[in-house]
Tab-separated table of C-alpha atoms in Angstrom:
chain	number	residue	atom	x	y	z
W	884	MET	CA	-14.054	10.327	24.827
W	885	SER	CA	-15.615	9.010	27.992
W	886	GLU	CA	-17.032	5.574	28.626
W	887	ALA	CA	-20.690	5.369	27.772
W	888	SER	CA	-23.395	3.117	29.065
W	889	ALA	CA	-25.449	3.267	25.876
W	890	PRO	CA	-25.525	0.167	23.624
W	891	HIS	CA	-22.764	0.053	21.002
W	892	ALA	CA	-20.742	2.757	22.762
W	893	VAL	CA	-16.998	2.109	22.473
W	894	ASP	CA	-14.901	2.173	25.635
W	895	ARG	CA	-11.796	4.302	25.295
W	896	ARG	CA	-9.711	1.400	26.645
W	897	ASP	CA	-10.587	-0.560	23.496
W	898	LEU	CA	-9.119	2.034	21.152
W	899	THR	CA	-5.873	1.356	19.298
W	900	ALA	CA	-2.934	3.730	19.541
W	901	ALA	CA	-3.963	5.306	16.222
W	902	GLN	CA	-7.499	5.752	17.483
W	903	ARG	CA	-6.251	7.284	20.723
W	904	ASN	CA	-4.450	9.809	18.554
W	905	ALA	CA	-7.866	10.629	17.117
W	906	VAL	CA	-8.980	11.701	20.570
W	907	ALA	CA	-6.306	14.379	20.439
W	908	GLU	CA	-7.640	15.425	17.029
W	909	LEU	CA	-11.108	15.816	18.484
W	910	LEU	CA	-9.811	17.645	21.519
W	911	ARG	CA	-8.061	20.083	19.206
W	912	VAL	CA	-11.437	21.312	17.995
W	913	SER	CA	-13.290	20.637	21.231
W	914	PRO	CA	-13.140	24.237	22.553
W	915	VAL	CA	-15.444	25.182	19.679
W	916	ALA	CA	-17.319	21.887	19.408
W	917	ASP	CA	-17.930	21.559	23.145
W	918	GLU	CA	-19.010	25.170	23.455
W	919	LEU	CA	-21.486	24.624	20.647
W	920	GLY	CA	-22.664	21.401	22.292
W	921	ARG	CA	-23.322	23.233	25.550
W	922	ARG	CA	-25.365	25.882	23.724
W	923	PHE	CA	-27.565	23.179	22.181
W	924	ALA	CA	-27.872	21.374	25.534
W	925	ARG	CA	-29.003	24.555	27.294
W	926	ALA	CA	-31.664	24.935	24.604
W	927	GLY	CA	-32.833	21.390	25.260
W	928	HIS	CA	-31.342	19.829	22.111
W	929	GLU	CA	-28.756	17.189	21.234
W	930	LEU	CA	-25.616	17.826	19.208
W	931	HIS	CA	-23.268	15.194	17.781
W	932	LEU	CA	-20.090	15.375	15.732
W	933	VAL	CA	-20.814	12.881	12.993
W	934	GLY	CA	-19.980	11.333	9.644
W	935	GLY	CA	-16.800	12.212	7.815
W	936	SER	CA	-15.562	14.346	10.689
W	937	VAL	CA	-15.482	11.363	13.055
W	938	ARG	CA	-14.023	9.121	10.370
W	939	ASP	CA	-11.268	11.601	9.573
W	940	ALA	CA	-10.506	12.147	13.246
W	941	LEU	CA	-10.054	8.399	13.666
W	942	LEU	CA	-7.745	8.433	10.647
W	943	GLY	CA	-5.781	11.316	12.180
W	944	ARG	CA	-6.685	13.755	9.391
W	945	LEU	CA	-9.459	15.919	10.791
W	946	GLY	CA	-9.638	19.203	8.909
W	947	GLU	CA	-11.225	22.570	9.563
W	948	ASP	CA	-14.691	21.540	8.295
W	949	LEU	CA	-16.867	19.840	10.909
W	950	ASP	CA	-20.195	18.038	10.445
W	951	PHE	CA	-22.803	17.880	13.204
W	952	CYS	CA	-26.280	16.444	13.508
W	953	THR	CA	-29.003	17.520	15.929
W	954	ASP	CA	-32.651	17.067	16.796
W	955	ALA	CA	-33.074	20.844	16.429
W	956	HIS	CA	-34.770	22.035	13.240
W	957	PRO	CA	-33.076	24.720	11.103
W	958	ASP	CA	-35.004	27.622	12.664
W	959	GLN	CA	-34.052	26.401	16.131
W	960	THR	CA	-30.424	25.953	15.094
W	961	LEU	CA	-30.323	29.506	13.776
W	962	GLN	CA	-31.654	30.787	17.080
W	963	ILE	CA	-29.091	28.777	19.090
W	964	ILE	CA	-26.073	30.033	17.112
W	965	LYS	CA	-27.323	33.602	16.807
W	966	GLY	CA	-24.706	35.959	18.226
W	967	TRP	CA	-22.182	33.112	18.584
W	968	ALA	CA	-21.432	32.267	14.963
W	969	GLU	CA	-19.139	34.691	13.188
W	970	ALA	CA	-20.893	33.958	9.898
W	971	VAL	CA	-23.973	31.972	8.926
W	972	TRP	CA	-25.161	30.592	5.590
W	973	GLU	CA	-28.421	28.866	4.726
W	974	THR	CA	-27.714	27.416	1.262
W	975	GLY	CA	-28.449	23.900	2.517
W	976	ARG	CA	-31.522	24.829	4.525
W	977	GLU	CA	-33.908	22.837	2.303
W	978	PHE	CA	-31.930	19.736	3.294
W	979	GLY	CA	-31.996	20.697	6.967
W	980	THR	CA	-28.446	22.091	7.019
W	981	ILE	CA	-27.282	25.391	8.494
W	982	GLY	CA	-23.682	26.484	7.967
W	983	ALA	CA	-21.685	28.557	10.408
W	984	GLN	CA	-18.158	29.743	11.056
W	985	HIS	CA	-16.517	30.141	14.449
W	986	GLY	CA	-12.945	30.132	15.684
W	987	GLY	CA	-11.473	29.380	12.273
W	988	LEU	CA	-13.697	26.323	11.797
W	989	ARG	CA	-16.470	25.822	9.254
W	990	LEU	CA	-19.441	24.013	10.756
W	991	GLU	CA	-22.406	22.315	9.113
W	992	ILE	CA	-25.276	21.500	11.464
W	993	THR	CA	-27.942	19.201	10.036
W	994	THR	CA	-31.224	18.114	11.538
W	995	PHE	CA	-31.591	14.353	12.034
W	996	ARG	CA	-32.728	12.996	8.703
W	997	ALA	CA	-34.516	10.000	7.259
W	998	GLU	CA	-34.360	10.987	3.609
W	999	SER	CA	-35.086	8.649	0.727
W	1000	TYR	CA	-35.773	8.707	-2.986
W	1001	ASP	CA	-39.202	7.986	-4.374
W	1002	GLN	CA	-37.344	5.862	-6.990
W	1003	VAL	CA	-38.548	8.151	-9.753
W	1004	SER	CA	-37.278	11.651	-8.919
W	1005	ARG	CA	-33.636	12.642	-9.229
W	1006	ASN	CA	-33.412	14.424	-5.882
W	1007	PRO	CA	-33.822	13.177	-2.319
W	1008	VAL	CA	-37.012	13.715	-0.382
W	1009	VAL	CA	-35.936	15.117	2.974
W	1010	VAL	CA	-37.798	13.902	6.021
W	1011	TYR	CA	-36.576	14.918	9.468
W	1012	GLY	CA	-35.698	12.092	11.821
W	1013	THR	CA	-36.141	12.037	15.574
W	1014	ASN	CA	-33.026	10.383	16.995
W	1015	LEU	CA	-29.335	9.685	16.447
W	1016	THR	CA	-29.755	5.953	15.824
W	1017	GLU	CA	-32.199	6.576	12.978
W	1018	ASP	CA	-29.925	9.234	11.513
W	1019	LEU	CA	-26.851	7.001	11.563
W	1020	LYS	CA	-28.710	4.128	9.907
W	1021	ARG	CA	-29.581	6.270	6.892
W	1022	ARG	CA	-25.964	7.251	6.278
W	1023	ASP	CA	-24.087	5.869	3.315
W	1024	PHE	CA	-21.361	3.704	4.869
W	1025	THR	CA	-20.530	2.341	8.305
W	1026	ILE	CA	-17.291	4.345	8.425
W	1027	ASN	CA	-19.471	7.453	8.139
W	1028	ALA	CA	-22.079	6.237	10.644
W	1029	MET	CA	-20.224	6.978	13.878
W	1030	ALA	CA	-20.886	9.895	16.213
W	1031	VAL	CA	-19.314	11.739	19.139
W	1032	SER	CA	-21.907	13.387	21.376
W	1033	LEU	CA	-21.153	16.868	22.664
W	1034	PRO	CA	-20.108	18.091	25.077
W	1035	ASP	CA	-19.676	14.750	26.902
W	1036	HIS	CA	-17.683	13.011	24.122
W	1037	ARG	CA	-19.744	9.813	24.168
W	1038	PHE	CA	-18.793	7.672	21.169
W	1039	THR	CA	-21.603	5.840	19.333
W	1040	ASP	CA	-20.989	3.188	16.685
W	1041	PRO	CA	-24.145	1.126	16.048
W	1042	HIS	CA	-22.975	-0.464	12.788
W	1043	GLY	CA	-19.378	-1.490	13.416
W	1044	GLY	CA	-17.793	1.445	11.642
W	1045	LEU	CA	-14.750	1.318	13.892
W	1046	ASP	CA	-14.051	-2.291	12.916
W	1047	ASP	CA	-14.567	-1.503	9.237
W	1048	LEU	CA	-12.245	1.475	9.510
W	1049	ALA	CA	-9.560	-0.764	10.993
W	1050	ALA	CA	-10.170	-3.388	8.291
W	1051	LYS	CA	-10.221	-0.706	5.579
W	1052	VAL	CA	-13.493	-1.951	4.155
W	1053	ILE	CA	-16.476	-0.055	2.765
W	1054	ARG	CA	-19.820	-1.462	3.957
W	1055	THR	CA	-23.334	-0.033	4.283
W	1056	PRO	CA	-25.250	0.296	7.599
W	1057	ALA	CA	-28.436	-1.094	6.062
W	1058	SER	CA	-28.387	-3.684	3.287
W	1059	PRO	CA	-26.600	-2.373	0.173
W	1060	GLN	CA	-29.798	-2.772	-1.851
W	1061	GLU	CA	-31.795	-0.667	0.610
W	1062	SER	CA	-29.049	1.926	0.853
W	1063	PHE	CA	-28.656	2.273	-2.921
W	1064	ARG	CA	-32.419	2.386	-3.487
W	1065	ASP	CA	-32.543	5.339	-1.102
W	1066	ASP	CA	-29.721	7.135	-2.933
W	1067	PRO	CA	-28.152	5.537	-6.036
W	1068	LEU	CA	-25.299	8.055	-5.912
W	1069	ARG	CA	-23.932	6.039	-2.995
W	1070	MET	CA	-22.727	3.451	-5.509
W	1071	LEU	CA	-20.477	6.077	-7.033
W	1072	ARG	CA	-19.500	7.276	-3.558
W	1073	ALA	CA	-18.327	3.742	-2.706
W	1074	ALA	CA	-15.902	3.878	-5.620
W	1075	ARG	CA	-14.909	7.396	-4.614
W	1076	PHE	CA	-14.060	6.368	-1.046
W	1077	ALA	CA	-12.112	3.390	-2.362
W	1078	ALA	CA	-10.042	5.855	-4.397
W	1079	GLN	CA	-9.678	8.438	-1.639
W	1080	LEU	CA	-8.996	6.132	1.316
W	1081	ARG	CA	-7.460	3.120	-0.491
W	1082	PHE	CA	-10.173	0.936	1.066
W	1083	THR	CA	-11.735	-2.259	-0.305
W	1084	VAL	CA	-15.422	-2.387	-1.173
W	1085	HIS	CA	-17.182	-5.253	0.622
W	1086	PRO	CA	-18.239	-8.036	-1.797
W	1087	ASP	CA	-21.933	-7.572	-0.930
W	1088	VAL	CA	-21.673	-3.857	-1.689
W	1089	ARG	CA	-19.838	-4.535	-4.927
W	1090	ALA	CA	-22.469	-7.056	-5.998
W	1091	ALA	CA	-25.249	-4.551	-5.342
W	1092	MET	CA	-23.370	-1.871	-7.298
W	1093	THR	CA	-23.237	-4.225	-10.275
W	1094	ALA	CA	-26.861	-5.299	-10.039
W	1095	MET	CA	-28.201	-1.785	-9.522
W	1096	ALA	CA	-25.883	0.240	-11.775
W	1097	ALA	CA	-28.771	1.379	-13.963
W	1098	ASP	CA	-30.322	3.142	-10.958
W	1099	LEU	CA	-27.580	5.754	-11.292
W	1100	ASP	CA	-29.609	7.146	-14.191
W	1101	ARG	CA	-31.928	8.706	-11.598
W	1102	ILE	CA	-29.160	11.015	-10.380
W	1103	THR	CA	-28.536	14.468	-11.827
W	1104	ALA	CA	-25.448	15.040	-13.958
W	1105	GLU	CA	-24.174	17.647	-11.504
W	1106	ARG	CA	-24.173	15.242	-8.545
W	1107	ILE	CA	-22.468	12.547	-10.615
W	1108	ARG	CA	-19.901	15.074	-11.828
W	1109	ASP	CA	-19.014	16.153	-8.299
W	1110	GLU	CA	-18.540	12.577	-7.059
W	1111	PHE	CA	-16.551	11.575	-10.117
W	1112	THR	CA	-14.268	14.588	-9.744
W	1113	LYS	CA	-13.522	13.603	-6.155
W	1114	LEU	CA	-12.854	10.021	-7.270
W	1115	LEU	CA	-10.445	11.066	-9.993
W	1116	CYS	CA	-8.668	13.324	-7.511
W	1117	GLY	CA	-8.351	10.533	-4.956
W	1118	ALA	CA	-5.063	9.147	-3.696
W	1119	ASP	CA	-5.663	5.986	-5.746
W	1120	PRO	CA	-7.894	6.900	-8.707
W	1121	ILE	CA	-7.057	3.683	-10.549
W	1122	THR	CA	-8.864	1.546	-7.969
W	1123	GLY	CA	-11.915	3.791	-8.249
W	1124	LEU	CA	-11.879	3.764	-12.048
W	1125	ARG	CA	-11.625	-0.043	-12.162
W	1126	LEU	CA	-14.625	-0.282	-9.842
W	1127	LEU	CA	-16.648	1.975	-12.111
W	1128	VAL	CA	-15.892	-0.173	-15.144
W	1129	ASP	CA	-16.150	-3.583	-13.456
W	1130	THR	CA	-19.522	-2.817	-11.859
W	1131	GLY	CA	-21.002	-1.220	-14.980
W	1132	LEU	CA	-21.337	2.213	-13.363
W	1133	ALA	CA	-19.006	3.832	-15.887
W	1134	GLU	CA	-21.317	2.711	-18.689
W	1135	ARG	CA	-24.051	4.911	-17.196
W	1136	PHE	CA	-22.158	8.223	-17.352
W	1137	LEU	CA	-18.710	7.650	-18.923
W	1138	PRO	CA	-19.145	4.884	-21.532
W	1139	GLU	CA	-16.016	6.001	-23.383
W	1140	LEU	CA	-13.925	4.551	-20.570
W	1141	THR	CA	-15.570	1.134	-20.772
W	1142	GLY	CA	-15.233	1.192	-24.569
W	1143	LEU	CA	-11.456	1.321	-24.296
W	1144	LYS	CA	-11.351	-2.263	-23.041
W	1145	LEU	CA	-12.174	-3.454	-26.540
W	1146	GLU	CA	-9.249	-1.808	-28.296
W	1147	ILE	CA	-5.642	-3.008	-28.587
W	1148	ASP	CA	-2.910	-0.377	-28.419
W	1149	GLU	CA	-0.686	-0.572	-31.484
W	1150	HIS	CA	2.205	0.896	-29.510
W	1151	ALA	CA	2.082	-1.760	-26.763
W	1152	GLN	CA	0.729	-5.138	-27.767
W	1153	HIS	CA	1.051	-6.403	-24.173
W	1154	LYS	CA	-1.875	-4.336	-22.946
W	1155	ASP	CA	-5.136	-2.994	-24.308
W	1156	VAL	CA	-5.933	0.694	-24.548
W	1157	TYR	CA	-7.907	0.514	-21.308
W	1158	GLU	CA	-4.893	-0.723	-19.343
W	1159	HIS	CA	-2.679	1.772	-21.145
W	1160	THR	CA	-5.054	4.579	-20.174
W	1161	LEU	CA	-5.028	3.614	-16.503
W	1162	THR	CA	-1.231	3.578	-16.604
W	1163	VAL	CA	-1.182	7.044	-18.168
W	1164	VAL	CA	-3.471	8.350	-15.410
W	1165	SER	CA	-1.173	6.818	-12.793
W	1166	ASN	CA	1.867	8.358	-14.492
W	1167	ALA	CA	0.168	11.756	-14.598
W	1168	VAL	CA	-0.509	11.600	-10.853
W	1169	GLY	CA	3.216	11.077	-10.381
W	1170	PHE	CA	3.979	14.278	-12.273
W	1171	GLU	CA	1.784	16.462	-10.047
W	1172	GLU	CA	3.736	18.930	-7.992
W	1173	GLU	CA	1.152	20.015	-5.442
W	1174	GLY	CA	-2.249	18.412	-4.915
W	1175	CYS	CA	-4.611	17.066	-7.534
W	1176	ASP	CA	-4.481	18.571	-11.023
W	1177	PHE	CA	-7.929	17.529	-12.249
W	1178	ILE	CA	-7.374	18.934	-15.738
W	1179	LEU	CA	-4.229	16.842	-16.199
W	1180	ARG	CA	-5.817	13.690	-14.765
W	1181	MET	CA	-8.969	14.068	-16.870
W	1182	ALA	CA	-6.914	14.643	-20.018
W	1183	ALA	CA	-4.895	11.511	-19.223
W	1184	LEU	CA	-8.129	9.561	-18.755
W	1185	MET	CA	-9.684	10.783	-22.006
W	1186	HIS	CA	-6.634	11.074	-24.264
W	1187	ASP	CA	-7.340	7.866	-26.209
W	1188	VAL	CA	-11.150	7.750	-26.176
W	1189	GLY	CA	-11.143	8.437	-29.909
W	1190	LYS	CA	-9.473	5.124	-30.682
W	1191	PRO	CA	-12.562	2.876	-30.868
W	1192	ALA	CA	-14.108	5.070	-33.568
W	1193	THR	CA	-10.885	5.339	-35.604
W	1194	LYS	CA	-9.592	1.777	-35.431
W	1195	SER	CA	-8.467	0.254	-38.721
W	1196	VAL	CA	-6.464	-2.833	-39.615
W	1197	GLY	CA	-3.973	-2.634	-42.470
W	1198	SER	CA	-3.145	-5.311	-45.022
W	1199	ASP	CA	-0.150	-6.226	-42.878
W	1200	GLY	CA	-2.434	-6.800	-39.878
W	1201	ARG	CA	-1.189	-3.751	-38.004
W	1202	VAL	CA	-3.785	-1.798	-36.074
W	1203	SER	CA	-3.892	1.999	-36.405
W	1204	PHE	CA	-6.015	4.810	-35.026
W	1205	HIS	CA	-5.455	7.707	-37.400
W	1206	HIS	CA	-6.624	11.114	-36.127
W	1207	HIS	CA	-7.940	9.599	-32.906
W	1208	GLU	CA	-6.826	12.731	-31.075
W	1209	VAL	CA	-9.258	14.824	-33.160
W	1210	VAL	CA	-12.140	12.431	-32.576
W	1211	GLY	CA	-11.141	12.075	-28.920
W	1212	ALA	CA	-11.213	15.826	-28.387
W	1213	ARG	CA	-14.734	15.964	-29.823
W	1214	LEU	CA	-15.923	13.090	-27.626
W	1215	THR	CA	-14.283	14.623	-24.562
W	1216	LYS	CA	-15.997	17.937	-25.126
W	1217	ALA	CA	-19.385	16.289	-25.538
W	1218	ARG	CA	-18.980	14.073	-22.466
W	1219	MET	CA	-17.797	16.885	-20.195
W	1220	LYS	CA	-20.615	19.091	-21.433
W	1221	ALA	CA	-23.102	16.321	-20.582
W	1222	LEU	CA	-21.611	16.146	-17.078
W	1223	ARG	CA	-21.989	19.927	-16.723
W	1224	TYR	CA	-18.319	20.742	-16.278
W	1225	PRO	CA	-17.504	24.463	-16.600
W	1226	LYS	CA	-16.618	25.592	-20.115
W	1227	ASP	CA	-13.120	26.695	-19.191
W	1228	VAL	CA	-12.291	23.319	-17.605
W	1229	THR	CA	-13.785	21.447	-20.563
W	1230	GLY	CA	-11.846	23.632	-23.003
W	1231	LYS	CA	-8.524	22.929	-21.322
W	1232	VAL	CA	-9.046	19.172	-21.114
W	1233	THR	CA	-10.249	19.044	-24.711
W	1234	ALA	CA	-7.234	21.039	-25.927
W	1235	LEU	CA	-4.824	18.676	-24.174
W	1236	VAL	CA	-6.518	15.647	-25.747
W	1237	ALA	CA	-6.257	17.285	-29.177
W	1238	LEU	CA	-2.564	18.107	-28.667
W	1239	HIS	CA	-1.339	14.947	-26.976
W	1240	LEU	CA	0.074	13.356	-30.179
W	1241	ARG	CA	1.726	16.490	-31.534
W	1242	PHE	CA	5.131	15.580	-30.076
W	1243	TYR	CA	5.465	12.217	-31.819
W	1244	GLY	CA	7.769	12.520	-34.834
W	1245	TYR	CA	9.999	15.116	-33.193
W	1246	GLY	CA	12.722	12.506	-32.717
W	1247	ARG	CA	12.988	12.049	-36.505
W	1248	GLY	CA	14.525	15.514	-36.756
W	1249	GLU	CA	11.679	16.981	-38.818
W	1250	TRP	CA	10.810	19.872	-36.524
W	1251	THR	CA	11.898	23.334	-37.590
W	1252	ASP	CA	12.066	26.291	-35.236
W	1253	SER	CA	8.690	27.333	-36.624
W	1254	ALA	CA	7.215	23.944	-35.637
W	1255	VAL	CA	8.499	24.432	-32.103
W	1256	ARG	CA	6.998	27.911	-31.978
W	1257	ARG	CA	3.629	26.559	-33.122
W	1258	TYR	CA	3.768	23.774	-30.537
W	1259	VAL	CA	4.298	26.307	-27.764
W	1260	THR	CA	1.795	28.809	-29.131
W	1261	ASP	CA	-0.947	26.241	-29.673
W	1262	ALA	CA	-0.469	24.893	-26.133
W	1263	GLY	CA	-0.414	28.366	-24.581
W	1264	ASP	CA	-0.702	28.228	-20.800
W	1265	LEU	CA	-1.368	24.469	-21.069
W	1266	LEU	CA	2.250	23.813	-22.100
W	1267	PRO	CA	3.415	22.589	-18.641
W	1268	ARG	CA	0.474	20.165	-18.529
W	1269	LEU	CA	1.125	19.079	-22.119
W	1270	HIS	CA	4.715	18.256	-21.162
W	1271	LYS	CA	3.433	16.052	-18.316
W	1272	LEU	CA	0.695	14.412	-20.390
W	1273	THR	CA	3.075	13.570	-23.219
W	1274	ARG	CA	5.621	12.050	-20.849
W	1275	SER	CA	2.832	10.159	-19.039
W	1276	ASP	CA	1.721	8.673	-22.364
W	1277	CYS	CA	4.968	6.720	-22.687
W	1278	THR	CA	4.018	3.327	-21.215
W	1279	THR	CA	6.081	0.991	-23.360
W	1280	ARG	CA	7.918	-1.843	-21.622
W	1281	ASN	CA	10.691	-1.602	-24.208
W	1282	ARG	CA	13.382	0.152	-22.186
W	1283	ARG	CA	15.343	1.294	-25.212
W	1284	LYS	CA	12.252	2.839	-26.803
W	1285	ALA	CA	11.173	4.442	-23.519
W	1286	ALA	CA	14.634	5.925	-23.004
W	1287	GLN	CA	14.654	7.285	-26.576
W	1288	LEU	CA	11.226	8.924	-26.156
W	1289	ALA	CA	12.297	10.510	-22.862
W	1290	ALA	CA	15.523	11.777	-24.466
W	1291	ASP	CA	13.583	13.189	-27.424
W	1292	TYR	CA	11.243	15.073	-25.138
W	1293	ASP	CA	14.151	16.328	-23.055
W	1294	ALA	CA	15.619	17.672	-26.276
W	1295	LEU	CA	12.334	19.341	-27.227
W	1296	GLU	CA	12.046	21.059	-23.855
W	1297	GLU	CA	15.656	22.240	-24.127
W	1298	ARG	CA	14.965	23.583	-27.608
W	1299	ILE	CA	11.862	25.377	-26.386
W	1300	ALA	CA	13.946	26.962	-23.618
W	1301	LEU	CA	16.628	28.108	-26.103
W	1302	ILE	CA	14.114	29.701	-28.460
W	1303	ALA	CA	12.195	31.204	-25.542
W	1304	ALA	CA	15.417	32.837	-24.331
W	1305	GLU	CA	15.508	34.775	-27.600
W	1306	GLU	CA	11.784	35.242	-28.131
W	1307	ASP	CA	8.805	35.583	-25.835
W	1308	LEU	CA	7.105	32.393	-27.029
W	1309	ALA	CA	4.309	32.753	-24.514
W	1310	ARG	CA	3.230	35.988	-26.144
W	1311	VAL	CA	3.827	35.532	-29.842
W	1312	ARG	CA	2.264	38.452	-31.710
W	1313	PRO	CA	2.629	39.822	-35.250
W	1314	ASP	CA	5.472	42.241	-35.755
W	1315	LEU	CA	2.900	44.923	-36.684
W	1316	ASP	CA	-0.210	45.698	-34.645
W	1317	GLY	CA	-3.657	46.537	-35.971
W	1318	ASN	CA	-3.059	50.289	-36.086
W	1319	ALA	CA	0.153	49.854	-38.084
W	1320	ILE	CA	-1.634	47.510	-40.502
W	1321	MET	CA	-4.475	49.982	-41.111
W	1322	GLU	CA	-2.039	52.872	-41.589
W	1323	LEU	CA	0.210	51.002	-44.030
W	1324	LEU	CA	-2.621	49.526	-46.094
W	1325	GLY	CA	-4.942	52.517	-45.822
W	1326	VAL	CA	-7.902	50.379	-44.727
W	1327	PRO	CA	-10.488	50.884	-41.972
W	1328	PRO	CA	-11.133	48.415	-39.121
W	1329	GLY	CA	-12.697	45.228	-40.456
W	1330	PRO	CA	-12.073	41.733	-41.817
W	1331	VAL	CA	-9.087	42.803	-43.914
W	1332	VAL	CA	-7.193	43.861	-40.784
W	1333	GLY	CA	-7.943	40.505	-39.153
W	1334	ARG	CA	-6.704	38.582	-42.189
W	1335	ALA	CA	-3.549	40.672	-42.360
W	1336	TRP	CA	-2.938	40.180	-38.636
W	1337	LYS	CA	-3.279	36.394	-38.999
W	1338	TYR	CA	-0.886	36.364	-41.948
W	1339	LEU	CA	1.723	38.293	-39.997
W	1340	LYS	CA	1.326	36.013	-36.978
W	1341	ASP	CA	1.783	32.906	-39.134
W	1342	LEU	CA	4.842	34.554	-40.646
W	1343	ARG	CA	6.166	35.321	-37.176
W	1344	LEU	CA	5.740	31.692	-36.146
W	1345	GLU	CA	7.421	30.495	-39.357
W	1346	ARG	CA	10.424	32.835	-39.463
W	1347	GLY	CA	10.710	34.300	-35.998
W	1348	PRO	CA	10.867	38.048	-35.243
W	1349	LEU	CA	11.171	40.461	-38.183
W	1350	ASP	CA	12.381	44.045	-38.028
W	1351	ARG	CA	9.948	46.814	-38.915
W	1352	ASP	CA	11.067	47.258	-42.524
W	1353	ALA	CA	10.945	43.513	-43.254
W	1354	ALA	CA	7.517	43.160	-41.660
W	1355	GLU	CA	6.107	46.062	-43.672
W	1356	ALA	CA	7.586	44.679	-46.904
W	1357	GLU	CA	6.023	41.278	-46.264
W	1358	LEU	CA	2.646	42.844	-45.457
W	1359	LEU	CA	2.647	44.901	-48.660
W	1360	ARG	CA	3.600	41.854	-50.722
W	1361	TRP	CA	0.712	39.898	-49.160
W	1362	ALA	CA	-1.715	42.778	-49.721
W	1363	ARG	CA	-0.758	43.012	-53.405
W	1364	ASP	CA	-1.221	39.246	-53.844
W	1365	GLU	CA	-4.649	39.559	-52.210
W	1366	GLY	CA	-5.624	42.499	-54.436
W	1367	ILE	CA	-5.967	44.823	-51.454
W	1368	VAL	CA	-3.425	47.372	-52.740
W	1369	ASP	CA	-1.961	48.025	-56.201
């Protein structure tokens, strides 16, 4: 970065050691970025590395995706990169964005913008801006409102983003009220960045989030879903989740989370279900082996949402939440459907919520081998996540009880391994297939075959593998009881 004479430019001599390291990050991509900058300059246009790319470079974590802004309009950008870009995509063209790939980097080049909401519609109205200063002012947060001009590497920071980055604070370039009126999703993005970067939201921003939470209703479910997913997958999701609840944002799209604050956990009188849930999410993060497991985190977040609707107080004053896992699974499915999550993701999260209590009672010695088989079969490919969720759900401060629960689950996993060594638990099937059933019973394809298949599978889960003669004898006995054969 070279010294610049423009107002608000930051002299390289003022950079901290960490920020000087960011220069190296930028130089790593500069062969591509500078070459692109020269192409725009020759065409009479500006080009600036901007937003998250500059922020991440300053944090020493610049990736392979680079964001640029320019005074060139999309058609002009396409002409400038024609023959240079290895691939081009125009999916963001209506928002002024052209995507390109070159030298192993993914580039997004966006025309200066001055977009805003009309405060009625649920999508931004895109209006092209005319200069960098205007473009930076309309960005969400000061840490995303810095730019590096190309190819001369002039650094521009009109809103003190560098200071806020050093202070680890999230602040808006314009007033928070103006910023959130333009795009209410920025309130959710503030919580997301707090979770991702472990930053603190400025008190003025937090106050505006609280006062304007209802404005989030103007945003489409898909945009909310995407921001929330990033928040939950952040390095510190608990901070983000607390912000959502404390500011009232959660009430707008995830009211089940806020509702948990009202319920007391019968297993841990020292904390309410809300605090217990946040602890379970934190525990689940600790069980991840590689990157964010959204399905596990979401299941941890939603596992007790059925408690408010199932709360009852016994004559002895004890609180219980019978069948809250069933109610919770139903609520989880409905909420994720409303947020437009894919069916397969929703199905997996819902199944984990429904199964999360199944383990309790194992320590009393009541589980037969058939119960273990059903546990594994019902979990299917979710079994590794179910192991983690169940262990995460142990938040008691009673060390003896916590140690006993951990030992019980260790024993269950060992028992699963022993049975699996003898049987393929992941692929439990009846001992007779459909063709054998039809041949033995003398029936055509149809409902009878399905019922017989289910009976044999249940028998397989109950008693383990049967040899051919035993399986046929059991099938014939069932068929006679059902009146299918004489």
